[in-house]
Coordinates of C-alpha atoms in Angstrom, one line a residue:
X166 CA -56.9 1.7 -3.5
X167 CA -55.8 4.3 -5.7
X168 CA -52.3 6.0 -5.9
X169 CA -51.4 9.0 -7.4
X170 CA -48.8 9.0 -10.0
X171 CA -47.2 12.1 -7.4
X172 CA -46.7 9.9 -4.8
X173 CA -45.2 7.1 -6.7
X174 CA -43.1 9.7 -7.6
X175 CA -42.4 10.9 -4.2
X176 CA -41.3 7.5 -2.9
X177 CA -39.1 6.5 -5.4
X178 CA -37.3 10.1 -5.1
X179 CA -37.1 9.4 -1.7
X180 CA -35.5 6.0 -1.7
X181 CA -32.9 7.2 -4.4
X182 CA -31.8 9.7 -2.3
X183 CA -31.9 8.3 1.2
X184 CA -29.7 5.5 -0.8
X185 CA -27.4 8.4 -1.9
X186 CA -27.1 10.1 1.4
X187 CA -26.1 6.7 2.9
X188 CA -23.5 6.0 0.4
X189 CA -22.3 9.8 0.5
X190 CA -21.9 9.1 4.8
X191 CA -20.2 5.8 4.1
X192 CA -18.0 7.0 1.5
X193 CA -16.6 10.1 3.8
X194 CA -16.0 7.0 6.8
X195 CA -13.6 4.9 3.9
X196 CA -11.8 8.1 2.8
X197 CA -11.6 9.8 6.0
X198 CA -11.0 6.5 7.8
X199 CA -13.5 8.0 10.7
X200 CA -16.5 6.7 11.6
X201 CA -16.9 9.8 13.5
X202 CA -16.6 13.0 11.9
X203 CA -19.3 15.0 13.7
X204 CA -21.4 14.7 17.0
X205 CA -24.9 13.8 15.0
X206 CA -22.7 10.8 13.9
X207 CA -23.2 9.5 17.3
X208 CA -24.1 11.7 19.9
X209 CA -23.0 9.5 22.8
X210 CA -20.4 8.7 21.4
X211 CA -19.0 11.8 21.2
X212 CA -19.3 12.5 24.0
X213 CA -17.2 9.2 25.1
X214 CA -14.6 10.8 22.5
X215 CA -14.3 13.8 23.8
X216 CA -13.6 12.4 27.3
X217 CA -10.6 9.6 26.2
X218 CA -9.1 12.7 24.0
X219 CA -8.7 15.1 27.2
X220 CA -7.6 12.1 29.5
X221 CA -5.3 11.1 26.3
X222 CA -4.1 14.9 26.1
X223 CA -3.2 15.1 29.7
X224 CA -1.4 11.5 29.5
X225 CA 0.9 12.8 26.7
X226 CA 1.2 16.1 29.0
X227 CA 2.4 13.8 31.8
X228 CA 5.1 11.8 29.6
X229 CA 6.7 14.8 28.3
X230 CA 6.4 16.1 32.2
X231 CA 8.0 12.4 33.1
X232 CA 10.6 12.7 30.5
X233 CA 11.7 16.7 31.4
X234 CA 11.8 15.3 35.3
X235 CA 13.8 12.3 34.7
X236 CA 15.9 14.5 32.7
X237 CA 16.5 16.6 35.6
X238 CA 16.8 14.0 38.4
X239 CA 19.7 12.2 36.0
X240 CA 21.6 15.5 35.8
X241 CA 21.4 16.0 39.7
X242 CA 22.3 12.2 40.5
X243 CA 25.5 12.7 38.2
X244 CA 26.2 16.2 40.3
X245 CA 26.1 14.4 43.4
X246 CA 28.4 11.6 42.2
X247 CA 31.0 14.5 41.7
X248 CA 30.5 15.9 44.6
X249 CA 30.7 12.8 46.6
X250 CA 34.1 12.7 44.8
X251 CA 35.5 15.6 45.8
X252 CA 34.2 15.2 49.5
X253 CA 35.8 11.7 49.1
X254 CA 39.6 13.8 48.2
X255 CA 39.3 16.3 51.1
X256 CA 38.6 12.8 53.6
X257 CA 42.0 11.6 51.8
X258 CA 43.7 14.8 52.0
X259 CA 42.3 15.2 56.1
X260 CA 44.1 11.7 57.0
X261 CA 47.4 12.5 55.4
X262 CA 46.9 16.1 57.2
X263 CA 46.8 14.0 60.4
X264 CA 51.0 12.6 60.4
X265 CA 52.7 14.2 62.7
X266 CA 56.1 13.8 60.8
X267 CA 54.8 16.3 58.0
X268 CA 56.6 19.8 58.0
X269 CA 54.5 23.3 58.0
X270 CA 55.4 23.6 54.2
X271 CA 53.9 20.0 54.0
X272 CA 51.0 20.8 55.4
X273 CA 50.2 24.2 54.1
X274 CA 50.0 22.1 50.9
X275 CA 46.9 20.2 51.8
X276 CA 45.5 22.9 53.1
X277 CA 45.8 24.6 49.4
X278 CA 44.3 21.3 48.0
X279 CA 41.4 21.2 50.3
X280 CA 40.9 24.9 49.4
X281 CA 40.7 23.3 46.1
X282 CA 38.4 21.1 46.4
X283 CA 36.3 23.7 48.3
X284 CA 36.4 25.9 45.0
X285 CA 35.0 22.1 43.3
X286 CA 32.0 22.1 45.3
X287 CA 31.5 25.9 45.0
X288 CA 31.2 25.5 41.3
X289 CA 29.3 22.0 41.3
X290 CA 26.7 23.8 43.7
X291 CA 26.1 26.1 40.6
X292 CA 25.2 23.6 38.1
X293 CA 22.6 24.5 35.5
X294 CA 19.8 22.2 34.0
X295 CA 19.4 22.4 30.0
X296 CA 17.3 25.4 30.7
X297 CA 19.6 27.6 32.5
X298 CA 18.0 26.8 35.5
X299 CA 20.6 26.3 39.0
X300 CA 19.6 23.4 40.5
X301 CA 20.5 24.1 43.9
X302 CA 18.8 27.0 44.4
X303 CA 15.5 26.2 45.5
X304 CA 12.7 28.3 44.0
X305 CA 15.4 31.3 43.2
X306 CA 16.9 29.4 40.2
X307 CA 17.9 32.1 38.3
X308 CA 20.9 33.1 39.8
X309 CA 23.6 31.2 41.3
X310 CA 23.3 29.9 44.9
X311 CA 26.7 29.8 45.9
X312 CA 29.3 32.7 46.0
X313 CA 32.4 33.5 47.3
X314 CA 33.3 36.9 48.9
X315 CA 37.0 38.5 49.1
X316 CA 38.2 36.7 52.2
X317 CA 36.5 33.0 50.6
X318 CA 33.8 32.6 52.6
X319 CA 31.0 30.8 50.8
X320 CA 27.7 32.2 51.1
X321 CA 24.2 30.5 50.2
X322 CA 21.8 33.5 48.4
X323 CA 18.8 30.4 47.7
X324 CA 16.0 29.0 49.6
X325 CA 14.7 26.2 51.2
X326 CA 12.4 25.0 47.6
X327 CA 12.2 22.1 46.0
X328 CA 11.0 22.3 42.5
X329 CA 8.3 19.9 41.9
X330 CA 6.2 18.6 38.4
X331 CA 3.2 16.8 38.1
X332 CA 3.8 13.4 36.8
X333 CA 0.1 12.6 37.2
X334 CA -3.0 13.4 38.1
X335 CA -2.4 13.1 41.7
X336 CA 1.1 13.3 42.2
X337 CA 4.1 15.5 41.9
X338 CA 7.3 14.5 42.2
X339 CA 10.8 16.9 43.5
X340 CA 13.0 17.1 40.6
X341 CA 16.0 19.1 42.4
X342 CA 16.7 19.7 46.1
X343 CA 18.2 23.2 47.3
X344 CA 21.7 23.8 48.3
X345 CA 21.5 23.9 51.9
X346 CA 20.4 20.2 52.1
X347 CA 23.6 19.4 50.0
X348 CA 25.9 21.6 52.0
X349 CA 24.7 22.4 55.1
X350 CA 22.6 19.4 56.5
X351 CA 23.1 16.1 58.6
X352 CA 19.9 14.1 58.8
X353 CA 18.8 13.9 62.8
X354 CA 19.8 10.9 64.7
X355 CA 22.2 9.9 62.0
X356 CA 25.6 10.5 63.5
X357 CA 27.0 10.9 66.8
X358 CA 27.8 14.6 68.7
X359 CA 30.7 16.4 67.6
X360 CA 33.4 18.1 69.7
X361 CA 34.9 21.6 69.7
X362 CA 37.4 23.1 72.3
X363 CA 37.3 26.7 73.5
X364 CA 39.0 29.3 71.8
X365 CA 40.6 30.2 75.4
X366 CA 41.5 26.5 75.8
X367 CA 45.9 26.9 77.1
X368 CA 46.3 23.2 77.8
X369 CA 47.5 20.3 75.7
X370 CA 44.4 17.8 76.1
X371 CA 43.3 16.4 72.3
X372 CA 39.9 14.3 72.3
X373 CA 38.3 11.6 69.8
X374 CA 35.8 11.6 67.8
X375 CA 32.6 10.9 69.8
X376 CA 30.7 7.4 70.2
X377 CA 27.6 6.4 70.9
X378 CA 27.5 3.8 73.9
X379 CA 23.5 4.2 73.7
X380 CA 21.5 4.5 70.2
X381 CA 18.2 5.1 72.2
X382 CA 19.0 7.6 74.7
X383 CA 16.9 10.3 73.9
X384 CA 19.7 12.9 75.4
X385 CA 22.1 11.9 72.5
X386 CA 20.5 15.0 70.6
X387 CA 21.7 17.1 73.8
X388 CA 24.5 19.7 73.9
X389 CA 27.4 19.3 76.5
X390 CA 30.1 21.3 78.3
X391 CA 32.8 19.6 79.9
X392 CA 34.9 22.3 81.9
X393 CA 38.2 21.2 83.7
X394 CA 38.9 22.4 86.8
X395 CA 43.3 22.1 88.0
X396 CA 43.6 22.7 91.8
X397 CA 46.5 21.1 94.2
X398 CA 47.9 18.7 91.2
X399 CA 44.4 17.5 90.6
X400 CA 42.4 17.8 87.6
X401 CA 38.8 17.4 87.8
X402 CA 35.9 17.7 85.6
X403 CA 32.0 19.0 85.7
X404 CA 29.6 18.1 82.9
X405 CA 26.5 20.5 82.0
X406 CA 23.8 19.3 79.8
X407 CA 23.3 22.9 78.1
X408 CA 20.4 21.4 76.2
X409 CA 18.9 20.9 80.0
X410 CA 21.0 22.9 81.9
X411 CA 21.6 20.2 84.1
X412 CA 24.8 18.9 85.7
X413 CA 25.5 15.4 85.1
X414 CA 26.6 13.1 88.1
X415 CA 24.7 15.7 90.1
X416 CA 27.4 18.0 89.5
X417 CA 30.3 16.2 91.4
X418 CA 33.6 17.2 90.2
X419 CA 35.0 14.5 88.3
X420 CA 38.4 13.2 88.9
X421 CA 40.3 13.3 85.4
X422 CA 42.5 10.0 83.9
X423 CA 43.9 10.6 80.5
X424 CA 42.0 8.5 77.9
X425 CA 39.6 7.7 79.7
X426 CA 36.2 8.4 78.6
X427 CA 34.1 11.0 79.7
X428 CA 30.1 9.8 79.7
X429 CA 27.8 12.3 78.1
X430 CA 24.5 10.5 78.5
X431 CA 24.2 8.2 75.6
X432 CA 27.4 9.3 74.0
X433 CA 31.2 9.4 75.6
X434 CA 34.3 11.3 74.4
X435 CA 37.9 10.0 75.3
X436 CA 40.4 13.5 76.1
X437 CA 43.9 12.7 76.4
X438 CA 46.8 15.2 77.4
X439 CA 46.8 17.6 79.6
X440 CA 44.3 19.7 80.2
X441 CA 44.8 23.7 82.1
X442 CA 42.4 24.9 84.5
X443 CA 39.1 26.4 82.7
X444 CA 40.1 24.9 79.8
X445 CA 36.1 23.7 77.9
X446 CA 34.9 21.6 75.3
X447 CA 31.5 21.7 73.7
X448 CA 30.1 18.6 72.4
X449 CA 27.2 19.4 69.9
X450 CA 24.6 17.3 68.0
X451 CA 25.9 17.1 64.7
X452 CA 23.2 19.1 63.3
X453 CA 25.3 21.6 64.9
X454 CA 28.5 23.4 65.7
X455 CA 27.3 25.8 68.5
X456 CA 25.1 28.1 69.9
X457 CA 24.4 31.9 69.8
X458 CA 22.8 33.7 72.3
X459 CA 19.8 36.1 70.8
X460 CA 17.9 38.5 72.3
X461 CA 14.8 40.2 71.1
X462 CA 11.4 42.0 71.7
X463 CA 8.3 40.0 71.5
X464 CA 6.1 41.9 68.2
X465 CA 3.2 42.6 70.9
X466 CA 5.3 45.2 72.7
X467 CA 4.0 48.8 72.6
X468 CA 6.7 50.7 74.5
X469 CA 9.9 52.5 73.0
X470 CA 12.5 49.8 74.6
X471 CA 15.1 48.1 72.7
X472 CA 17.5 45.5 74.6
X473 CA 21.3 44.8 73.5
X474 CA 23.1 41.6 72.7
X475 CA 24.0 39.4 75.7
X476 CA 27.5 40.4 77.5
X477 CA 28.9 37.1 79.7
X478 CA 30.5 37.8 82.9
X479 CA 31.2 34.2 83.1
X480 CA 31.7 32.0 80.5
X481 CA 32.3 29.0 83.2
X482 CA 28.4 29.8 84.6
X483 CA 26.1 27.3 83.7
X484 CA 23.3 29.4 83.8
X485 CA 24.2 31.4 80.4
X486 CA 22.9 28.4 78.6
X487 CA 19.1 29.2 80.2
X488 CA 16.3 31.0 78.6
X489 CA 15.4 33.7 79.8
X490 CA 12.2 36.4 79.7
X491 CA 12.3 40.2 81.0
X492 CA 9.1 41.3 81.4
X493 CA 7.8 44.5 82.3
X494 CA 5.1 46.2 84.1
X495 CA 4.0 50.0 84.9
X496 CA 1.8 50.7 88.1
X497 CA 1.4 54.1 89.5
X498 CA 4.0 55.7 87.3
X499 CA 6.8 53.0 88.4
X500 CA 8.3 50.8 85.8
X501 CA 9.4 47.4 86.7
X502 CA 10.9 44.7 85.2
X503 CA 10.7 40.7 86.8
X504 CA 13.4 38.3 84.9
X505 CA 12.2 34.4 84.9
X506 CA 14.0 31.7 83.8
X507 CA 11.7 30.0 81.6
X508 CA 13.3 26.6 81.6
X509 CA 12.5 26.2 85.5
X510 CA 10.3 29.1 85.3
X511 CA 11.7 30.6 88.5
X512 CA 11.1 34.7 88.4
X513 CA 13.9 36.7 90.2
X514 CA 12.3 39.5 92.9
X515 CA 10.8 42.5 90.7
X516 CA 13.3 45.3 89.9
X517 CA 12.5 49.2 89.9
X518 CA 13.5 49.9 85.8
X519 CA 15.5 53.3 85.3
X520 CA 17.3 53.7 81.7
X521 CA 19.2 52.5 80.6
X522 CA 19.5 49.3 83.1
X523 CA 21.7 46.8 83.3
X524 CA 19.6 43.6 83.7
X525 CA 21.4 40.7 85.5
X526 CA 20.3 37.2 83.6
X527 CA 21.2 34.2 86.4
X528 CA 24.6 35.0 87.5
X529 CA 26.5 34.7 84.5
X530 CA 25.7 36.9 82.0
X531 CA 23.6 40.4 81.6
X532 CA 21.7 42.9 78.5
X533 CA 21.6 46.4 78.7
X534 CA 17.0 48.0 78.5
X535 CA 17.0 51.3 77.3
X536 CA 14.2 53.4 76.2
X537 CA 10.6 53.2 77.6
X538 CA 8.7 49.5 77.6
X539 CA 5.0 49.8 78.1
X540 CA 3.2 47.8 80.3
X541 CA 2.7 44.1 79.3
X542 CA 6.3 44.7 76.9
X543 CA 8.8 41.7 77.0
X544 CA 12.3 40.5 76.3
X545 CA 13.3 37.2 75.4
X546 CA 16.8 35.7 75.7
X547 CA 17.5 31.9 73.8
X548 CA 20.2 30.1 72.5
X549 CA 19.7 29.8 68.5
X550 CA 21.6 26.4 67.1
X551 CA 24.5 27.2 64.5
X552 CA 24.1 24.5 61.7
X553 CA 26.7 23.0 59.8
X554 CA 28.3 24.2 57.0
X555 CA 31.2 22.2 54.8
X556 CA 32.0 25.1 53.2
X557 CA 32.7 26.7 56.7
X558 CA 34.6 23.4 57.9
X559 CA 36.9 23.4 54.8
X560 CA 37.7 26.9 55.7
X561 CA 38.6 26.2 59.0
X562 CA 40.2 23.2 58.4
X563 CA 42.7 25.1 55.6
X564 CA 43.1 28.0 58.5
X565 CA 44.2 25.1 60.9
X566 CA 46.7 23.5 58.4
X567 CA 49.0 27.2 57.1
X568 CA 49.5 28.1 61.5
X569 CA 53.1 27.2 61.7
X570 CA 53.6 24.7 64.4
X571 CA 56.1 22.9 66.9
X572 CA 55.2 23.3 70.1
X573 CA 52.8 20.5 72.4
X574 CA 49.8 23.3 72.2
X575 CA 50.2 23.9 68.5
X576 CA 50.1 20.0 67.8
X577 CA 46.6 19.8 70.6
X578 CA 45.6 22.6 68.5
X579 CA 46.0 21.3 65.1
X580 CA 45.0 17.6 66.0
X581 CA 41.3 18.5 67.5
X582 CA 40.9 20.9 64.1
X583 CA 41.4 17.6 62.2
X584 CA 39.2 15.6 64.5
X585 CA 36.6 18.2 64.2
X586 CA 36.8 18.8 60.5
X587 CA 36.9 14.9 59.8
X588 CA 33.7 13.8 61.3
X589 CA 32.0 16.9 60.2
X590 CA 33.3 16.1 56.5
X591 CA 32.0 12.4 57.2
X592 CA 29.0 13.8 58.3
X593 CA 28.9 15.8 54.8
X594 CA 29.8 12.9 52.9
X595 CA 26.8 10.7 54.6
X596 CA 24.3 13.6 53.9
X597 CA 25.4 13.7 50.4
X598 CA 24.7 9.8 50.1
X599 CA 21.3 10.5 51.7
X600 CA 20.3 12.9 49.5
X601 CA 22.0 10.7 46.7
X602 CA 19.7 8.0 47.6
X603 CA 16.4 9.9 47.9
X604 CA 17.2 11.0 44.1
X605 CA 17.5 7.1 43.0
X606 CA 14.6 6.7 44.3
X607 CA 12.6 9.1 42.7
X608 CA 13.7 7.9 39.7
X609 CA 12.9 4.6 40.4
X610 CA 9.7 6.0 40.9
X611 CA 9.0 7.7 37.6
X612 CA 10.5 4.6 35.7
X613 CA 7.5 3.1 36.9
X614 CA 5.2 6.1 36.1
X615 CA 6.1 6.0 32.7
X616 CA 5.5 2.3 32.4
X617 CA 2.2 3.1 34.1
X618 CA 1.5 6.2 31.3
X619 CA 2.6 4.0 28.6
X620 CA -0.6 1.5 29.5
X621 CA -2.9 4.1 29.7
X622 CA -1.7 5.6 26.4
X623 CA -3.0 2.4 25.3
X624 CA -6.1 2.1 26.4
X625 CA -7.3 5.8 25.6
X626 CA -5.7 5.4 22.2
X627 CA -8.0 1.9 22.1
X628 CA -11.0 3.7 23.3
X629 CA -10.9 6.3 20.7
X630 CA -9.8 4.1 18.1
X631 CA -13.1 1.6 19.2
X632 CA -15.0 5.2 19.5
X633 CA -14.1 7.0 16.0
X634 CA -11.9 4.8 13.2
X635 CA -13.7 3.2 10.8
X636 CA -13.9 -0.4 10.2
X637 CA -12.7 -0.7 6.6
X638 CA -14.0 -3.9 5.4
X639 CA -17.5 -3.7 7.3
X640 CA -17.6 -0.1 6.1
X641 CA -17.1 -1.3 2.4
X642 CA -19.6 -4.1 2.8
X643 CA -21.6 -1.7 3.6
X644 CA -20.7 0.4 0.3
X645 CA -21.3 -2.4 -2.0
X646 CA -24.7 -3.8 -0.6
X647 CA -25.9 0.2 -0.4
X648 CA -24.5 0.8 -3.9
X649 CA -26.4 -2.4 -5.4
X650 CA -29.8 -1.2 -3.5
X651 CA -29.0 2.1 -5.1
X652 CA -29.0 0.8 -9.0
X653 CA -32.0 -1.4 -8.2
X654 CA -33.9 1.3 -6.6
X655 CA -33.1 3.8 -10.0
X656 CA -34.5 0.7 -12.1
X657 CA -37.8 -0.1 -10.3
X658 CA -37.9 3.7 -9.9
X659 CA -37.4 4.5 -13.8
X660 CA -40.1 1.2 -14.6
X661 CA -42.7 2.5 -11.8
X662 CA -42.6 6.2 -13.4
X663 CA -43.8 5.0 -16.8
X664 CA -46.7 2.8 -15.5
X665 CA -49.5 5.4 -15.9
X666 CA -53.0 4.7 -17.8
X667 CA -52.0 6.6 -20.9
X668 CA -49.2 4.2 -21.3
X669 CA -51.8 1.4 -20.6
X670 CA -54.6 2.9 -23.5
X671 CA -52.0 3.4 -26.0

């Protein structure tokens, strides 16, 4: 078989250079410390790479995202320590309030104090995190939640929001909580009703804080009315379920014993003193301190009627506390109006409409139609909750404490104020806890997160170390045994070259 010197030559080039190209790739993986520097180094896996780097990248993305919530939760837990605190002082300051051997001067005193501490929480409410964020302010944290007009009421300006951040791929965790759940909350079901006398109240009864005698009565969230009723030297008492509108004990007057407690389905309420005729108190679920009546036109209406704010022409009628809907109807050119209670949903004969009108809702309380209602318009008439607010109770509380007193009614007066404020501060001071809690928790939570993220660090920083470092010492075993097939390939290469027949002849 014969060989041409050209392709001896060819071969041996060959060799020497496939030897140098491999020594050339080895010697970038030594200094480089990469096995992988581009894809054709190993397609697949490069693509593996490319895939531990982004779930790497958004691990790293996550701890700094832990870290910056963790940060935030810690700042919020400390708030709420300080303002558990100063609710703490005021609960102090409210028990002190309640000796009857302190003097007006005495007690106007506390009342400055708790003002005080109302300004504490006011200022507390507008932290800022590191970034000049407020933390109570929901999603509207950049401007301060709480402020304080001329005559010190304290107004909320943010919103319901929580922040949240991802702290991994599939969860997000609430780094803040707004200021109304701080301020102006009491988780359902937690604490019993709360009572509140009528402004109008003249007699000398004073009441205690409410008990529950039934945890699982479902009426426990209900309002109640107790109305006292003097006649002939007897005092008697009716009980409305305003949530229901329905008359406890089938509305049987009531005879009434001092300190003896009045049952208010799951709940009672001891009254002691004397109590005038018409005199009320309103017990309410401690989600709330009363009720507003609101009227207002239903969006589908087409007509040019507007309807005014309820007017009560008796505040003793039980049926002021019902729903109510006024709904109209034009036949014939005639306008007409039908009222329905939409509790029992019992509609009251039709009535011809002429503006304005005076329309008679049950037989306590009426709103004034004007305008022109379409056919098909309507009117609705509810009662709206009012929801708690400590910086309201403080206020009142502080009003109570500077009226001058001395007389039997100023004392009734002043000791329901303090009963009132006290278990609506408790009730502030549990909420806070709550809250408190659910904060702990969360951190709790992302303490294990970042143990979580710190495993997985580790196994996409093992994965791309397995994927792309170089393994030194098999790399330079490599190096050497290449290197010595290198030198012996230029020999053989150098001998092979000079083997040709003129070389032979000579």
């Amino acid at each position: 078989m014969r060989i041409a010197s050209s392709t001896i030559f060819d071969i041996g080039t060959s060799g020497v250079q496939s030897q140098l190209s491999q020594l050339a790739t080895l010697q970038e993986e030594i200094s480089s410390g990469k096995s992988l520097n581009v894809p054709s180094d190993n397609p697949l896996g490069a693509a593996q790479a490319v895939t531990a780097q982004q779930g790497s990248d958004a691990n790293v993305q996550y701890a700094t995202n832990q870290t910056s919530a963790t940060s935030n939760l810690q700042l919020e837990d400390t708030t709420l320590t300080s303002i558990s605190t100063v609710i703490a002082s005021v609960q102090t300051l409210l028990t002190e309030a309640g000796n009857p051997g302190l003097t007006d001067q005495e007690r106007s005193v506390i009342g400055t104090q708790i003002a005080a501490a109302s300004q504490s929480l006011v200022s507390l409410g507008n932290t800022t995190d590191a970034n000049g964020n407020y933390l109570f302010g929901g999603f509207q944290g950049t401007s301060a939640p709480f402020s304080v007009s001329a005559n010190g009421t304290v107004t909320y300006s943010g919103d319901e929001g929580q922040q949240l951040v991802q702290v991994n791929a599939t969860q997000s965790i609430a780094v803040s909580d707004p200021g109304s759940a701080i301020f102006q909350s009491v988780p359902t079901g937690s604490s019993p009703g709360i009572t509140y006398p009528a402004s109008t109240n003249t007699g000398t009864a004073t009441y205690s804080a409410v008990s529950i005698t039934n945890s699982a009565s479902t009426s426990n969230n209900d309002s109640y009315q107790i109305t006292f009723s003097v006649a002939n030297d007897l005092t008697t008492y009716t009980v409305l379920d305003t949530t229901t509108d329905t008359q406890l004990n089938n509305g049987v007057p009531q005879n009434y014993t001092s300190g003896t407690a009045i049952s208010l389905g799951g709940q009672s309420v001891t009254l002691t003193g004397v109590p005038a005729n018409n005199d009320q108190f309103n017990v309410h679920p401690a989600q709330s301190t009363g009720t507003n009546t609101v009227t207002a036109a239903t969006s589908t209406n087409t007509g040019t009627g507007a309807i005014s704010p309820v007017t009560v022409t008796d505040p003793q009628d039980p049926s002021i506390f019902a729903p109510y809907s006024v709904a109209f109807s034009v036949a014939g050119g005639v306008t007409s109006y039908t009222v329905t209670n939409t509790d029992t949903n019992v509609s009251a004969a039709p009535v011809v409409y002429t503006a304005p009108a005076t329309v008679a809702l049950g037989t306590g309380e009426t709103v004034q139609i004007t305008g022109a209602p379409a056919n098909g318009d309507t009117f609705t008439v509810q009662q709206q909750n009012v929801g708690v607010n400590l910086f309201t109770t403080l206020s009142n509380v502080v009003a109570a404490l500077n009226q001058p007193g001395g007389g039997t009614l100023d004392a009734a007066n002043l000791s329901n104020a303090l009963t009132t404020a006290t278990a609506q501060v408790s009730n502030g001071q549990n909420n806070v806890l709550t809250v408190r809690a659910l904060v702990g928790a969360r951190e709790q939570q992302l303490a294990t997160l970042k143990t979580d993220n710190s495993t997985s660090q580790l196994g996409f920083s093992s994965t791309l170390s397995n994927l792309t470092d170089t393994d030194i010492v098999s790399a330079y075993s490599q190096y050497t045994e290449t290197s010595v097939a290198l030198q012996a390939a230029e020999k053989t290469f150098v001998q092979t070259e000079s083997l040709t027949l003129f070389s032979i002849i000579q």
